[in-house]
Protein backbone atom coordinates (compact mmCIF):
# COMPACT_ATOMS: atom_id res chain seq x y z
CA UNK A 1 -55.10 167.98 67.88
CA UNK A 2 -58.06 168.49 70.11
CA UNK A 3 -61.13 166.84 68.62
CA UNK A 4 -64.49 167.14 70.27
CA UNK A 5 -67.33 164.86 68.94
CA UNK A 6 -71.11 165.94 69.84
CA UNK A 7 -74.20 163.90 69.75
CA UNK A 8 -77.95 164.11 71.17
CA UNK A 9 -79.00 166.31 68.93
CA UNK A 10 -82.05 165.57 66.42
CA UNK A 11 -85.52 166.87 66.36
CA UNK A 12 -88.50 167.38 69.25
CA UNK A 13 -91.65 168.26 69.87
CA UNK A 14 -92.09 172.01 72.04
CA UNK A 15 -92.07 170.91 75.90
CA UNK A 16 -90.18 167.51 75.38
CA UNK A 17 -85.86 167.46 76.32
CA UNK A 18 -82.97 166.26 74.47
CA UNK A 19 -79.61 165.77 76.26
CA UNK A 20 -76.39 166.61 74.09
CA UNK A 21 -73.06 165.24 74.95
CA UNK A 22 -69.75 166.15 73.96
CA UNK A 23 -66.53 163.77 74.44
CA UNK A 24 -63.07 165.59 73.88
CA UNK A 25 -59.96 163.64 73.10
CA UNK A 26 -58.01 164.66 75.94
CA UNK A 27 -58.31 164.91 79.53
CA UNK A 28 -60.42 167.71 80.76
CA UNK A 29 -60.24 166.77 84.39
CA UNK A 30 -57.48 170.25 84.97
CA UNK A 31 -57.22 173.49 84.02
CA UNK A 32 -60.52 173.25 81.35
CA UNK A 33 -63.84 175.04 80.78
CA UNK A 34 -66.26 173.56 79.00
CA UNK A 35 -69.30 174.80 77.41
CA UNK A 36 -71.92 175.00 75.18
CA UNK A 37 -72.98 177.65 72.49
CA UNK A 38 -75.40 178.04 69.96
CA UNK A 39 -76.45 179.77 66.64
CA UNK A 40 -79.57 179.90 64.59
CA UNK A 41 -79.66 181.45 61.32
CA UNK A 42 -78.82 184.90 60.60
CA UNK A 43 -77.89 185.18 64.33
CA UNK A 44 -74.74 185.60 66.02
CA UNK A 45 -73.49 182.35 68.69
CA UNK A 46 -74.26 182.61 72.21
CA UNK A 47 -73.17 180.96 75.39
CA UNK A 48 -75.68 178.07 76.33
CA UNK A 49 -74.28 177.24 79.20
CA UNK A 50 -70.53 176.75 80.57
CA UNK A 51 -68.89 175.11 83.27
CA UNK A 52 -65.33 175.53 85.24
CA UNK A 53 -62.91 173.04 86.00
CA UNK A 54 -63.67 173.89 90.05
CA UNK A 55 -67.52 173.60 88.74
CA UNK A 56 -68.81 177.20 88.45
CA UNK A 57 -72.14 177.20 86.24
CA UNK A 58 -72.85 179.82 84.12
CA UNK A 59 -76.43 180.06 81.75
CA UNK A 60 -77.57 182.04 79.00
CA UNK A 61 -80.15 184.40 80.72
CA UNK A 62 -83.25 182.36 78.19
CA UNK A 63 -82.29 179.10 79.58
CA UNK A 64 -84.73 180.45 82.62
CA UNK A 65 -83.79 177.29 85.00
CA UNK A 66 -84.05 174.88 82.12
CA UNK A 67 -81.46 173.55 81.07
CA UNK A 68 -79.17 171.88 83.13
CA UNK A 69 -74.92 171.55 82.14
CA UNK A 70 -72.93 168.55 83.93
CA UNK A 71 -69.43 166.95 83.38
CA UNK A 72 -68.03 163.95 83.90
CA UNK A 73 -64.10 163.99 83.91
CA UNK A 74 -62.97 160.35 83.91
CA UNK A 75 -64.97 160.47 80.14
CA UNK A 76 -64.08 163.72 79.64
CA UNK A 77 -67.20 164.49 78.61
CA UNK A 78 -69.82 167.24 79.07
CA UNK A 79 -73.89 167.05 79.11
CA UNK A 80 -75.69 169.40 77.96
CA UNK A 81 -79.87 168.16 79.63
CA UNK A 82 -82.69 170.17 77.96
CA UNK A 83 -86.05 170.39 79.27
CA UNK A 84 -89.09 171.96 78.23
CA UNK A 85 -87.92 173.37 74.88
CA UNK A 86 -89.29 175.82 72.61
CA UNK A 87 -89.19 176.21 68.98
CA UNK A 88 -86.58 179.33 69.54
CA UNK A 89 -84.36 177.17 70.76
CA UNK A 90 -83.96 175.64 67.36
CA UNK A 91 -80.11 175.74 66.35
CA UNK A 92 -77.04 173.95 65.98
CA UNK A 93 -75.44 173.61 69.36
CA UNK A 94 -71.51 174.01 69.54
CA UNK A 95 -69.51 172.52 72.19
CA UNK A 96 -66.61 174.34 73.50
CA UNK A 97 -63.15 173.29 75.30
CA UNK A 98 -60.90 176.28 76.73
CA UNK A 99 -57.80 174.95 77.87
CA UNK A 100 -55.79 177.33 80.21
CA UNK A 101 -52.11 177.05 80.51
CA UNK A 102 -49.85 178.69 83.17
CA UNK A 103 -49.29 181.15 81.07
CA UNK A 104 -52.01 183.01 78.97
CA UNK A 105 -50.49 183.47 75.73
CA UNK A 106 -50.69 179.65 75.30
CA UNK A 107 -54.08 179.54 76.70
CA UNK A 108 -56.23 177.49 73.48
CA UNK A 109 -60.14 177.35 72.44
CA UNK A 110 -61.71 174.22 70.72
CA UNK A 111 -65.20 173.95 69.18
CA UNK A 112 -67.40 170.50 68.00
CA UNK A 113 -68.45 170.75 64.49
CA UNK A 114 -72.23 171.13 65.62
CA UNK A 115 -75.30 169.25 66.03
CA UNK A 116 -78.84 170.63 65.14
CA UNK A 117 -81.74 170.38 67.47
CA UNK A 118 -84.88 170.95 65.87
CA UNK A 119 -88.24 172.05 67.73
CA UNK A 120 -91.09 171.88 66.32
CA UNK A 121 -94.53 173.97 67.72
């Protein structure tokens, strides 16, 4: 069972950062995407920000340059560095594991339980 434990989150003032991290219990250094969603009341979850085992980056188009997604395999963790934040970015961030296999039927999708970040105006 693929657990994924988050932490970082908590509550700032608009214009200060918060860095989340996420450690999996496995090894993400192959064959792994990482990333991290999000979801506010009464809205649906959206990519963060997401990045590929050969290091691709991919943002949501409001991070705007910043927020900044890093991984470090030999922890098999991911960071997830914050800057400048606004109250809409309040929400419970998710983290997310996507473990391809060799074939795609047995490819598998984890998520952290959550951890709120508050921002306060």
């Amino acid at each position: 069972q693929v657990q994924l434990v988050e932490s970082g989150g908590g509550l700032v003032q608009a214009g200060g950062s918060l860095r989340l991290s996420c450690a999996a219990s496995v090894s993400i250094d192959s064959r792994t995407d990482m990333g991290w969603y999000r979801q506010a009341p009464g809205t649906q979850r959206e990519l963060v920000a997401s990045i590929s085992s050969d290091d691709s980056l991919k943002y949501g188009d409001f991070v705007k340059g910043r927020f900044t997604i890093s991984r470090d395999n030999a922890k098999n963790t991911v960071y997830l560095q914050m800057n400048s934040l606004k109250p809409e970015d309040t929400a419970v961030y998710y983290c997310n594991l996507k473990r391809y296999a060799l074939s795609s039927k047995y490819d598998r999708t984890y998520w952290g339980q959550g951890t709120q970040v508050t921002v306060s105006s």
